[in-house]
Short mmCIF file of C-alpha atoms and ligand atoms in Angstrom, two decimals:
data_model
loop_
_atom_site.label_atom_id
_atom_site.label_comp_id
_atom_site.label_asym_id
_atom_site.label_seq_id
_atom_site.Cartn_x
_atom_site.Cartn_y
_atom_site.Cartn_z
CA UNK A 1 18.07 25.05 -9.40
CA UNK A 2 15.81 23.89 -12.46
CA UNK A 3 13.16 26.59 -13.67
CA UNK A 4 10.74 23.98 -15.16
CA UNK A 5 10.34 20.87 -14.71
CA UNK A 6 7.77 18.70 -16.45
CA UNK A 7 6.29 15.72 -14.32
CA UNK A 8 6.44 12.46 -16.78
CA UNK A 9 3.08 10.88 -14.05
CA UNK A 10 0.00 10.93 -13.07
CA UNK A 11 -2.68 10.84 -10.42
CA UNK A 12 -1.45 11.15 -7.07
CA UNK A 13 2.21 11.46 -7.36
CA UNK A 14 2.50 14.12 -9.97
CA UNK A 15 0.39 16.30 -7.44
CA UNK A 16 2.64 15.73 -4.85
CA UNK A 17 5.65 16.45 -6.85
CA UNK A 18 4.18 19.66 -8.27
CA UNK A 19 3.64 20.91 -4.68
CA UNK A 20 7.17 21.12 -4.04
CA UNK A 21 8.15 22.49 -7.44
CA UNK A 22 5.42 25.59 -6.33
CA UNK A 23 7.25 25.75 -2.76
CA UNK A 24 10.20 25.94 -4.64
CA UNK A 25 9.28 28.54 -7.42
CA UNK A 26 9.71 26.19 -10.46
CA UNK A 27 7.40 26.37 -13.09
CA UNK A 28 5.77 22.90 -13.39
CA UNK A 29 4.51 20.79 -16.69
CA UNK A 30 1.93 18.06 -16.39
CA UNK A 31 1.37 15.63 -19.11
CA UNK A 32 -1.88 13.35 -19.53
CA UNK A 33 -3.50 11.17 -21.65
CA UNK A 34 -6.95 10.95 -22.97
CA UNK A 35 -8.52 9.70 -20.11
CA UNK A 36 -7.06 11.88 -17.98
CA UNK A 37 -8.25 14.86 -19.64
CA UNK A 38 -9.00 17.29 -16.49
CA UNK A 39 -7.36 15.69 -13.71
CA UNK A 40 -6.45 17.08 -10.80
CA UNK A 41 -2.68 17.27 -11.66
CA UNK A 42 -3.51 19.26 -14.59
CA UNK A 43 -4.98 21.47 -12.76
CA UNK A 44 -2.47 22.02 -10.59
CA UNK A 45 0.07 22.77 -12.92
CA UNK A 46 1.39 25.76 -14.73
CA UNK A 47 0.97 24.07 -18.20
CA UNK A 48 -0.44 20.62 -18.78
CA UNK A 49 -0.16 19.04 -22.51
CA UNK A 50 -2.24 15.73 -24.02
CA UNK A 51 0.41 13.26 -24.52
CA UNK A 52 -1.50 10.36 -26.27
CA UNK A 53 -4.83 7.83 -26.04
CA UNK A 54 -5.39 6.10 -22.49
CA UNK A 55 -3.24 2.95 -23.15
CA UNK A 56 -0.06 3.80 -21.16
CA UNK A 57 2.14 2.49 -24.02
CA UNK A 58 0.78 5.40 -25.84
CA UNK A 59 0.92 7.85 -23.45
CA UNK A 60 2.84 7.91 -20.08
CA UNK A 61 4.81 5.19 -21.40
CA UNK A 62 5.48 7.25 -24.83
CA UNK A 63 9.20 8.20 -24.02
CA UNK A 64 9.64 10.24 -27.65
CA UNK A 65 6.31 12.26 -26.97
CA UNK A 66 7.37 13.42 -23.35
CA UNK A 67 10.84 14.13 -24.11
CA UNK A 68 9.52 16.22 -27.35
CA UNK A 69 6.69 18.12 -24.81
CA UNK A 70 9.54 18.98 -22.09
CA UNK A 71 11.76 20.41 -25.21
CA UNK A 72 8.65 22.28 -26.53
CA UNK A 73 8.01 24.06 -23.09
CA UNK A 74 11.39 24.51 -21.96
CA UNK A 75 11.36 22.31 -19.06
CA UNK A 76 15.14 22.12 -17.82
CA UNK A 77 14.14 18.57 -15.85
CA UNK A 78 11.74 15.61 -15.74
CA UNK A 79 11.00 13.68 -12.41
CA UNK A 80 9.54 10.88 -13.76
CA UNK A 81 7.28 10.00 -9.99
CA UNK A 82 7.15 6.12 -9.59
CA UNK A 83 6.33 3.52 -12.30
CA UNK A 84 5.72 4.35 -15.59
CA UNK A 85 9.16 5.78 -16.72
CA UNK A 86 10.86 5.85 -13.62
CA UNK A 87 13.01 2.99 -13.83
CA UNK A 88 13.65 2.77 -17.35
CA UNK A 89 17.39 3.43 -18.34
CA UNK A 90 16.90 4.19 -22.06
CA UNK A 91 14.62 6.91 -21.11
CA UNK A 92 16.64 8.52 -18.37
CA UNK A 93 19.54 8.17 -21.90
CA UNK A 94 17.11 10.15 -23.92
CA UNK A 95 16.33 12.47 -21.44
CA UNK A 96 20.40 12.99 -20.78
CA UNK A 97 21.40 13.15 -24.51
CA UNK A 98 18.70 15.93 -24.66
CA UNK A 99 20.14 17.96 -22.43
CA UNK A 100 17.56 17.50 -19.79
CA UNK A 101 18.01 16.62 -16.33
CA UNK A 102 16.56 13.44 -15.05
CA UNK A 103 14.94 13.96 -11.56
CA UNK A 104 16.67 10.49 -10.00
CA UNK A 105 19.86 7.84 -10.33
CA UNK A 106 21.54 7.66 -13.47
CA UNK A 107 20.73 4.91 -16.04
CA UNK A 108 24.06 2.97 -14.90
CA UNK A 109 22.33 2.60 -11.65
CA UNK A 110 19.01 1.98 -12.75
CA UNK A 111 19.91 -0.77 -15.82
CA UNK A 112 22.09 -2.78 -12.08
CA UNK A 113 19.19 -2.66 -9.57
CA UNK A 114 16.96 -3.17 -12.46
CA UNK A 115 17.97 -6.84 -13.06
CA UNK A 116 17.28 -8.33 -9.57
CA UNK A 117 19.88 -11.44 -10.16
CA UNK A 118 22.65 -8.76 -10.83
CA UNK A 119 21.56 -6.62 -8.10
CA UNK A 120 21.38 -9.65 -5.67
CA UNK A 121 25.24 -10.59 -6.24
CA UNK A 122 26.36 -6.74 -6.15
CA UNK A 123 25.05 -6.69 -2.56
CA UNK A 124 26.61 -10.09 -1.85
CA UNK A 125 30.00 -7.86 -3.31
CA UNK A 126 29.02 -4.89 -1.11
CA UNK A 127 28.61 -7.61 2.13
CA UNK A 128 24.99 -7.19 2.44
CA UNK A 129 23.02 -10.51 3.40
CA UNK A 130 20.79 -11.84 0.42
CA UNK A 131 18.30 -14.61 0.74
CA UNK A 132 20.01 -17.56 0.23
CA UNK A 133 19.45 -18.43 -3.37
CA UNK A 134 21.07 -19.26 -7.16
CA UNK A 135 24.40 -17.73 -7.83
CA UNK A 136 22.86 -15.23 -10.83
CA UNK A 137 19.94 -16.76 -13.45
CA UNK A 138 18.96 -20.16 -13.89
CA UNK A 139 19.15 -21.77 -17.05
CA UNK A 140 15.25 -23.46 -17.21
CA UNK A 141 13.30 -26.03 -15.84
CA UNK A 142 15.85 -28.43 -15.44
CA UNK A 143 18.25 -26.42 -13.75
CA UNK A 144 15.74 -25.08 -11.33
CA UNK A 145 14.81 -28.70 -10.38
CA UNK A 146 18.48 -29.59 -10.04
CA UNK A 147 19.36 -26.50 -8.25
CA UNK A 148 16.15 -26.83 -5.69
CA UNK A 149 16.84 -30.95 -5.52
CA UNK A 150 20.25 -29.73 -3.56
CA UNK A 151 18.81 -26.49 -1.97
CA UNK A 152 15.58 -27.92 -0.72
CA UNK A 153 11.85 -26.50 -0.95
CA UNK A 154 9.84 -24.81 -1.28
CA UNK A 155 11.66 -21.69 -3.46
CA UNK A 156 10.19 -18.37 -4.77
CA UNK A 157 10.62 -18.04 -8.58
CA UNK A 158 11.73 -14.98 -9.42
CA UNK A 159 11.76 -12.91 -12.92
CA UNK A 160 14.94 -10.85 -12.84
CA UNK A 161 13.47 -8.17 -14.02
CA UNK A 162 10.30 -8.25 -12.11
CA UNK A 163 8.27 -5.98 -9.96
CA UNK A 164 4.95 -4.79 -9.00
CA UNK A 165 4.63 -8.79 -7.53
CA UNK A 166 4.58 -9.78 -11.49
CA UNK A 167 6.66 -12.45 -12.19
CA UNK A 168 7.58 -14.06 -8.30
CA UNK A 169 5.81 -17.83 -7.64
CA UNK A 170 6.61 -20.20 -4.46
CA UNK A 171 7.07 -23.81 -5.27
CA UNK A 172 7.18 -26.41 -2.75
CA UNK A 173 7.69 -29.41 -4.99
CA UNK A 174 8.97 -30.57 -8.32
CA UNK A 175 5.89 -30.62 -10.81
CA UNK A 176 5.07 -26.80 -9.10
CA UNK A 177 8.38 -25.60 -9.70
CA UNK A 178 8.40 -26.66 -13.16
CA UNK A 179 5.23 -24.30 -13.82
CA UNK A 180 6.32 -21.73 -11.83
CA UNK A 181 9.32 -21.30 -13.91
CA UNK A 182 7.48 -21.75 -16.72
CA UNK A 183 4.92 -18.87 -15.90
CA UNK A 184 7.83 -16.64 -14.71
CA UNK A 185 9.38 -16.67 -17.53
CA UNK A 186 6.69 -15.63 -19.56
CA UNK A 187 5.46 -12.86 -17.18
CA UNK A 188 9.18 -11.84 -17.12
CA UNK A 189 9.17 -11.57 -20.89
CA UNK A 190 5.74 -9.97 -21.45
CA UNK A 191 5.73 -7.81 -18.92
CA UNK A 192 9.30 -6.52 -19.23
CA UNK A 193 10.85 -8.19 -21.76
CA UNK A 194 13.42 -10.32 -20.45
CA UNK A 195 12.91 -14.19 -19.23
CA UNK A 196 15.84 -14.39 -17.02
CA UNK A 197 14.69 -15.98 -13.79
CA UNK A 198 16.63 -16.78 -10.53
CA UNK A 199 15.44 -19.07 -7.35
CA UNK A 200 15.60 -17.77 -3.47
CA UNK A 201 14.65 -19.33 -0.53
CA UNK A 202 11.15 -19.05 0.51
CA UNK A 203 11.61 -16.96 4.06
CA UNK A 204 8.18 -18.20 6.02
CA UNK A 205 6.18 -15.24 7.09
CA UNK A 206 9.07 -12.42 6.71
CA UNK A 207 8.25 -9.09 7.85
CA UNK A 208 8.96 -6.25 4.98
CA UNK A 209 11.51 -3.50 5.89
CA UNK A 210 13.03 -1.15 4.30
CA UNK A 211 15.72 1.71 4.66
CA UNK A 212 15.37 4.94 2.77
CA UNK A 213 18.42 7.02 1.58
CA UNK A 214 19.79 9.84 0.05
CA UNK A 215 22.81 10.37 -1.89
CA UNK A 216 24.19 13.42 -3.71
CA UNK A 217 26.85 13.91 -6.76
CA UNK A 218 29.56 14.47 -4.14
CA UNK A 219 29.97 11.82 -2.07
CA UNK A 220 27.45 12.19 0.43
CA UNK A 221 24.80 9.78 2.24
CA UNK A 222 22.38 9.66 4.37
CA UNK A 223 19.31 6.97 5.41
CA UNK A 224 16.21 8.13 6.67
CA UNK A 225 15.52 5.20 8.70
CA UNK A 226 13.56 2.63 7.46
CA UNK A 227 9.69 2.07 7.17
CA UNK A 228 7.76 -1.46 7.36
CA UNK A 229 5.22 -2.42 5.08
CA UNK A 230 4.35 -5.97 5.96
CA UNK A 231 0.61 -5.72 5.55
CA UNK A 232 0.41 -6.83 2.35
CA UNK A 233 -2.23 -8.45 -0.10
CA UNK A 234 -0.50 -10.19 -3.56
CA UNK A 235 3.04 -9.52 -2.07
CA UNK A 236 2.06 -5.54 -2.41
CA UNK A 237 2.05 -3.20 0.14
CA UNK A 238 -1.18 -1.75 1.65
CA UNK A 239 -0.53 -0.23 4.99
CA UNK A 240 3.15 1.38 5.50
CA UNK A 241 4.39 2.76 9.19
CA UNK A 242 7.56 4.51 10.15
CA UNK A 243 9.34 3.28 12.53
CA UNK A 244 9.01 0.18 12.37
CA UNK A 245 7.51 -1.32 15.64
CA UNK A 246 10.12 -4.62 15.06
CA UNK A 247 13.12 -2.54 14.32
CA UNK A 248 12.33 -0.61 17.54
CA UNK A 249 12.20 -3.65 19.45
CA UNK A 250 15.47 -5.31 18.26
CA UNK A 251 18.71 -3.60 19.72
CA UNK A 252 21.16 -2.85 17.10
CA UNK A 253 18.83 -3.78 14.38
CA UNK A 254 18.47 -0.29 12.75
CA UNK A 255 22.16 0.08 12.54
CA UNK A 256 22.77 -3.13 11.15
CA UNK A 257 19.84 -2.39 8.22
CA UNK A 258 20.85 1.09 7.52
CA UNK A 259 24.50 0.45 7.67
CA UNK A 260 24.12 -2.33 4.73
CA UNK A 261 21.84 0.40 2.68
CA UNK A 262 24.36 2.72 3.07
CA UNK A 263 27.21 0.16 1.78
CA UNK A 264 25.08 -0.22 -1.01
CA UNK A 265 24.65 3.15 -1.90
CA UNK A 266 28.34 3.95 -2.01
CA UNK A 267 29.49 0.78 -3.36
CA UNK A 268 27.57 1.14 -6.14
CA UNK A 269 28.01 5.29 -6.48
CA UNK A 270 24.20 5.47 -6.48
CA UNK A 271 23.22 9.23 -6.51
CA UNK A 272 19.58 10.56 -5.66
CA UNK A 273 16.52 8.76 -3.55
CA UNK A 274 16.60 5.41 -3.43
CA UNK A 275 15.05 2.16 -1.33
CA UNK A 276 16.72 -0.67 0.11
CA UNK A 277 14.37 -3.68 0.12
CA UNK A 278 14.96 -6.02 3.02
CA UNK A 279 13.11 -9.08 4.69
CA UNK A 280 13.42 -9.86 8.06
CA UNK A 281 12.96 -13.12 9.95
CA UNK A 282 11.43 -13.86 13.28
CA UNK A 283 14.92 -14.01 14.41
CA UNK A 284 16.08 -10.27 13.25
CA UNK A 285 17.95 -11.42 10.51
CA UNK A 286 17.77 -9.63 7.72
CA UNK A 287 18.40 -10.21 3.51
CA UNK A 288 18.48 -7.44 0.52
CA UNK A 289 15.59 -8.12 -1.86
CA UNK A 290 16.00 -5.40 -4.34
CA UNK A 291 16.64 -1.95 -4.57
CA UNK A 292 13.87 0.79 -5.90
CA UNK A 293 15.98 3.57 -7.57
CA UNK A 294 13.26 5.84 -7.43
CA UNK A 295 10.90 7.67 -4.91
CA UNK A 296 8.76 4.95 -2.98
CA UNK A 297 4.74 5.49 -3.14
CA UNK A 298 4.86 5.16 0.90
CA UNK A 299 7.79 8.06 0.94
CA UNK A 300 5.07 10.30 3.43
CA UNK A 301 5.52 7.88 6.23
CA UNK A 302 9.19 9.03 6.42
CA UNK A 303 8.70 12.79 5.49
CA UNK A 304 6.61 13.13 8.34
CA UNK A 305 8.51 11.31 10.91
CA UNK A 306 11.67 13.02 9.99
CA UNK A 307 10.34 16.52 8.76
CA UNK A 308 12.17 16.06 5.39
CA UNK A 309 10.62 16.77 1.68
CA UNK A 310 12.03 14.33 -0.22
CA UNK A 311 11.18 15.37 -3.64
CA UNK A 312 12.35 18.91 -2.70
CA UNK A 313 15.83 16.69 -1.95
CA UNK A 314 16.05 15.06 -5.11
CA UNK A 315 15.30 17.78 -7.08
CA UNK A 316 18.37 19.88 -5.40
CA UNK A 317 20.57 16.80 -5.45
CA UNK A 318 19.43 15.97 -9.56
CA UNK A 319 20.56 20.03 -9.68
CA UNK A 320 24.00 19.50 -8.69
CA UNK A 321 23.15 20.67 -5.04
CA UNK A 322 25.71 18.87 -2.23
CA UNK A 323 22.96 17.28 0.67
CA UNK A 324 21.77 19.99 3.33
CA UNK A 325 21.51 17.61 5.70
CA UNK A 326 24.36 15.03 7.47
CA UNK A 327 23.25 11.66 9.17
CA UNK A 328 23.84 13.80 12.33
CA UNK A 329 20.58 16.16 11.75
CA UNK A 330 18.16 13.75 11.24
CA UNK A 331 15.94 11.72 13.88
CA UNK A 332 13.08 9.93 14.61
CA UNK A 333 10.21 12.77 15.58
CA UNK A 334 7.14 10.09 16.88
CA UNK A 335 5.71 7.21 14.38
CA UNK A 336 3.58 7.75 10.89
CA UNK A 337 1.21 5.35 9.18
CA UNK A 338 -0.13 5.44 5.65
CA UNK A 339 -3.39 3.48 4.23
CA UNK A 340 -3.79 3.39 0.58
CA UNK A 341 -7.09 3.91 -0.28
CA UNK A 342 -7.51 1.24 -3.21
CA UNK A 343 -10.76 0.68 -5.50
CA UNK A 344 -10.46 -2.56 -4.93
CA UNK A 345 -13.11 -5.41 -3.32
CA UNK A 346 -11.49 -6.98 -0.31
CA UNK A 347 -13.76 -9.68 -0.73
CA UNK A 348 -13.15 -10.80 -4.33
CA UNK A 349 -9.48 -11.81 -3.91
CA UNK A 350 -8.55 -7.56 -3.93
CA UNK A 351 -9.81 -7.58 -7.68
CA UNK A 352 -9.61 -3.51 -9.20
CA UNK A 353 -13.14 -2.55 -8.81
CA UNK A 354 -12.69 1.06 -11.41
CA UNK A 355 -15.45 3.09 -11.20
CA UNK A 356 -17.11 6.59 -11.35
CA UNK A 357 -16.99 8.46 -8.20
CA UNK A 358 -20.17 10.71 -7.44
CA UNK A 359 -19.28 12.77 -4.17
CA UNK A 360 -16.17 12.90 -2.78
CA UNK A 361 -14.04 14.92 0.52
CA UNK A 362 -11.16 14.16 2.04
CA UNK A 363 -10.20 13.98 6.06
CA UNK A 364 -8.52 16.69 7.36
CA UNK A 365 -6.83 17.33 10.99
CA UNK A 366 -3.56 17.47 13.18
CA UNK A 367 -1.51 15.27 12.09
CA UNK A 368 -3.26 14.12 9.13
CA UNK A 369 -1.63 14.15 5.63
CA UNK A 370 -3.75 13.50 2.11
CA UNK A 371 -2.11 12.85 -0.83
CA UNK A 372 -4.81 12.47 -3.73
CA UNK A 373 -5.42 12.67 -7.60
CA UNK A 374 -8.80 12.28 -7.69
CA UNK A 375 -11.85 14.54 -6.97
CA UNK A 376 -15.54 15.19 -6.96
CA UNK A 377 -17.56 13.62 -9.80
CA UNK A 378 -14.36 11.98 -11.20
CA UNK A 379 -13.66 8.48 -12.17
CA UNK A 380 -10.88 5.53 -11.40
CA UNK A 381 -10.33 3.93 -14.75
CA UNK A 382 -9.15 0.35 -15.89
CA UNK A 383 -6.13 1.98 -17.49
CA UNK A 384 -4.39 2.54 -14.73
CA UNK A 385 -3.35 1.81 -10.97
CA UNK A 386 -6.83 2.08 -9.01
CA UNK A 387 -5.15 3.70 -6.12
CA UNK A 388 -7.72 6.41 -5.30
CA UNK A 389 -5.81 8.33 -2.22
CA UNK A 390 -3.02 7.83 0.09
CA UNK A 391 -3.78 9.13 3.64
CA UNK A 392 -0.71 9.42 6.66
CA UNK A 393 -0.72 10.22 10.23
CA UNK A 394 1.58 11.30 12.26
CA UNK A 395 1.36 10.98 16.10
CA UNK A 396 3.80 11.51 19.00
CA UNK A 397 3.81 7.58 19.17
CA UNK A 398 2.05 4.51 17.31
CA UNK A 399 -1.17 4.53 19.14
CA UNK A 400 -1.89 8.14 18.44
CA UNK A 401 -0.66 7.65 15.02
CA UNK A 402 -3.01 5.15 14.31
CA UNK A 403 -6.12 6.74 16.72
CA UNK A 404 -5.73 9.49 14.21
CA UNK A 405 -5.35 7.16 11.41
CA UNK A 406 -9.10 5.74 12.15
CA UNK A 407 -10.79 9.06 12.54
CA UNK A 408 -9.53 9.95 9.32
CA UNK A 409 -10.81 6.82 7.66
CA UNK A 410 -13.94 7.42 8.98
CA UNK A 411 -13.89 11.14 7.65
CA UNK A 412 -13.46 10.70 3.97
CA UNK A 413 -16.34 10.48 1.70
CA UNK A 414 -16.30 8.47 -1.27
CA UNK A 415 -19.36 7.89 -2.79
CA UNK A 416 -19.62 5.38 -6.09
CA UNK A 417 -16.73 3.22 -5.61
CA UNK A 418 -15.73 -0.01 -4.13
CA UNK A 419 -12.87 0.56 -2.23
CA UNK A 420 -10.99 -0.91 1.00
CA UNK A 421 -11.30 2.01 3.24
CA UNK A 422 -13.18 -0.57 5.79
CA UNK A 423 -10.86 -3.14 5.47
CA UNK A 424 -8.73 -0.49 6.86
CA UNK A 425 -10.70 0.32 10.12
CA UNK A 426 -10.52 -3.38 10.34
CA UNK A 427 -7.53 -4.02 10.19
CA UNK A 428 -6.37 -0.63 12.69
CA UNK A 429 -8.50 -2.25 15.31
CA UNK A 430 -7.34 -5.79 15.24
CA UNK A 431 -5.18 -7.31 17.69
CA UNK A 432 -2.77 -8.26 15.59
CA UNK A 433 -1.77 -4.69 13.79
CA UNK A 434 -2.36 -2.87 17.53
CA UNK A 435 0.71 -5.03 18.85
CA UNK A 436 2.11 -5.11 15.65
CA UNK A 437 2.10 -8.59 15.14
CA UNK A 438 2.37 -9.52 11.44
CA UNK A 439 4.01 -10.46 8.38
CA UNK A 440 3.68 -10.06 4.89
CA UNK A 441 1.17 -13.24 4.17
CA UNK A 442 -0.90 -12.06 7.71
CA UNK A 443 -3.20 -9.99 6.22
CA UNK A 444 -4.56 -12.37 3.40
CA UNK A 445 -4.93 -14.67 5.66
CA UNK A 446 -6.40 -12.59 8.42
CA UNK A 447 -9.33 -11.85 6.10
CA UNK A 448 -10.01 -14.72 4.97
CA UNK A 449 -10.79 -15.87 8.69
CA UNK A 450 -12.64 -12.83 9.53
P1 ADP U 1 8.41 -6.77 -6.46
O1 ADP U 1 9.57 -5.99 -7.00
O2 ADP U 1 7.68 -7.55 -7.49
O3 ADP U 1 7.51 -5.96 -5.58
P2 ADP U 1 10.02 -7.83 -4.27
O4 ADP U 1 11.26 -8.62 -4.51
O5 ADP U 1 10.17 -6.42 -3.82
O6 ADP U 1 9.08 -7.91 -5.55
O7 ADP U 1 9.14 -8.58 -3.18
C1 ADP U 1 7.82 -8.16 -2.88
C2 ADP U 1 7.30 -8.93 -1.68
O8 ADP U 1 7.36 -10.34 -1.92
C3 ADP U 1 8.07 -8.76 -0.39
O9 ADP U 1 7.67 -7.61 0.30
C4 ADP U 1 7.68 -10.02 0.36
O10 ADP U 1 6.36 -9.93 0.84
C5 ADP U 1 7.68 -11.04 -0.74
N1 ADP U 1 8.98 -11.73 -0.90
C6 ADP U 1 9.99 -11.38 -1.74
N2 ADP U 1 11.03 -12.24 -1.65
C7 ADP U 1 10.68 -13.16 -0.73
C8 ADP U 1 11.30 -14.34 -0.18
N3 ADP U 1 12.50 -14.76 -0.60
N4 ADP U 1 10.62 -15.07 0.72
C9 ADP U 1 9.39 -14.68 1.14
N5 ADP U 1 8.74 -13.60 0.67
C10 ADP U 1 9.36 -12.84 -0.25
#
């Protein structure tokens, strides 16, 4: 096992990650920029080092600094969280060449889930169902209108190398698709350089599911079930659960799901944690999306259904470790939801709404799990995501779950900011999310009419 590892985030997740390193007796190393300066991850830490100025290009984006400040302090590993560095295959080279381990897949891996068109027709390879859609990148305009002239509307845009819901548009007609490929294509090349776009069909009011696995350097996988996250705002996910309530209602569903994750996994040799992106129609069909090739921000939902510490996993697997667990010794123990507490207004189309925070506690209780990198008298800047806290439950079923879910919302304190920690109690007690009843365009809508 590593002896120090230095944690290439921030906020919330490099917290989380540092608690296992402690449970695990390796030394940790957390990095920050300017703006960050006294954070609660650098306080948590053994050693915490300024990396740069706030701009994340210049500091948790700043591959050569990181790499040089693991070297300096003698970390043996880097787990890079989610975001920032996480997905980025000439980083996960530098950190090889250096002889540092990188805390997740290998960059083959990463650079072939990275591009969604390639990804897309590797499942196809592996026989797992895609949404029906262009056979790799379309050339342009012209070729999307000729493609969706024969395919029929409307068709999500998407930029092959997209994520974070930058770079995906629906068009239902001609002129629209011609902007929408436009504007994809220069999202796709700003945001991560690369234009390539392909077209899918637009699935009406999918649910979002997904199947998390596990895979070490010798041979063997596992899934840990899958989660839902279909309450969504800006195709992003807001409020996660595990089980899902519509996996647990369709017989032979979960099998089907996790047995085309898995096929994906080995197919492609993919070693570490990963996600397996699916949506799902009314009907219980299913289609691949993308894969995430890194630890999932809603990973909590599934640690505390299924007792597992998943960073604790990949850190033994990224060490050369063979699995301690088979498929056999893991189950379903009751459901899990998690809220993301976002500064955000709910009102003003979910704009960031960064601010100063002036007082500030946290829930606590059975069943009741906070995961958090703010405090007290500290601040959400522009610079970064304004996710403030994540908070799970866990209940012996999905009522209690969520019953515990609302007295927690109502127990935090968070004085200062804008945030969406009543659209939350809202949305617990409507009748849609209490039978489960919802897709991935519900909630937008839902508010809107309430
Ligand atoms: P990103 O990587 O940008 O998050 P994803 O491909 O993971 O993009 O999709 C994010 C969300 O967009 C999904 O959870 C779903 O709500 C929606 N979505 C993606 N593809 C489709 C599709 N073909 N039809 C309908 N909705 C989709």
């Amino acid at each position: 096992m590593f002896s120090k590892v230095l944690i290439a985030n921030r906020g919330e997740i490099a917290a989380r990650i540092i608690e296992t390193c402690k449970k695990l007796g390796i030394a940790s190393v957390a990095v920050y920029s300017e703006a960050d300066a006294g954070a609660p991850h650098t306080e948590l830490a053994d050693e915490a080092y300024l990396v740069g100025p706030a701009h994340v290009t210049q500091s948790y984006l700043n591959m050569e600094k990181i790499l040089e400040l693991a070297k300096e302090s003698g970390c043996d590993a880097i787990h890079p969280g989610y975001g920032l560095l996480s997905e980025n295959a000439e980083f996960i080279e530098a950190v090889e060449a250096a002889g540092i381990t990188f805390v997740g897949p290998s960059s083959k891996s990463v650079t072939l889930m990275g591009d969604k068109a390639q990804a897309r027709e590797f499942a196809q390879r592996a026989g797992v169902p895609v949404v029906p859609g262009s056979e790799g990148e379309i050339d342009g305009e012209d070729a999307a209108v000729e493609f969706a002239e024969n395919f029929g509307y409307p068709v999500l845009v998407k930029a092959a190398a997209g994520g974070g819901g930058i770079g995906m548009k629906v068009a239902t007609k001609e002129k629209k698709l011609r902007k929408a490929v436009a504007e994809c294509m220069r999202r796709g090349e700003s945001s991560f350089g690369n234009p390539a776009i392909y077209l899918e069909r637009y699935v009406e009011n999918p649910r979002h599911i997904e199947v998390q696995v596990l895979a070490d350097k010798h041979g063997n996988a596992v899934h840990l079930f899958e989660r839902e996250c279909s309450v969504q705002r800006r195709h992003q996910k807001v409020i996660e659960e595990a089980p899902s309530p519509f996996v647990e209602k369709n017989d032979g569903l979960r099998q089907r799901m996790t047995d085309a994750a898995l096929a994906l996994v080995r197919e492609s040799g993919y070693v570490n944690a990963g996600t397996v992106e699916f949506i799902v129609d009314a009907d219980a069909n299913f289609y691949f999306i993308e894969m995430n090739t890194r630890l999932q921000v809603e990973h909590p939902v599934t640690e505390m259904i299924t007792g597992v510490d998943l960073v604790e996993l990949q850190l033994r697997v990224a060490a050369g470790e063979a699995l301690p667990i088979s498929q056999d010794d893991l189950a379903i123990n009751g459901h899990s939801v998690e809220c993301r507490i976002y500064a955000e207004n709910p009102e003003k189309m979910f704009m960031p709404a960064p601010g100063e925070i002036g007082a500030y506690s946290e829930p606590e209780g059975e069943g009741v799990r906070i995961d958090s990198g703010v405090k007290a008298n500290w601040k959400v800047t522009p610079f970064y995501d304004p996710m403030v806290s994540k908070v799970t439950t866990h209940g012996k079923d999905r009522a209690e779950a969520t019953s515990r879910m609302l007295g927690a919302l109502d127990d935090y304190t968070i004085e200062g900011l804008t945030t969406n920690l009543e659209m939350h109690k809202l949305v617990l007690n409507s009748t849609e999310f209490t039978e489960a009843d919802f897709h991935t365009s519900w909630l937008e809508g839902w508010m809107k009419n309430s």
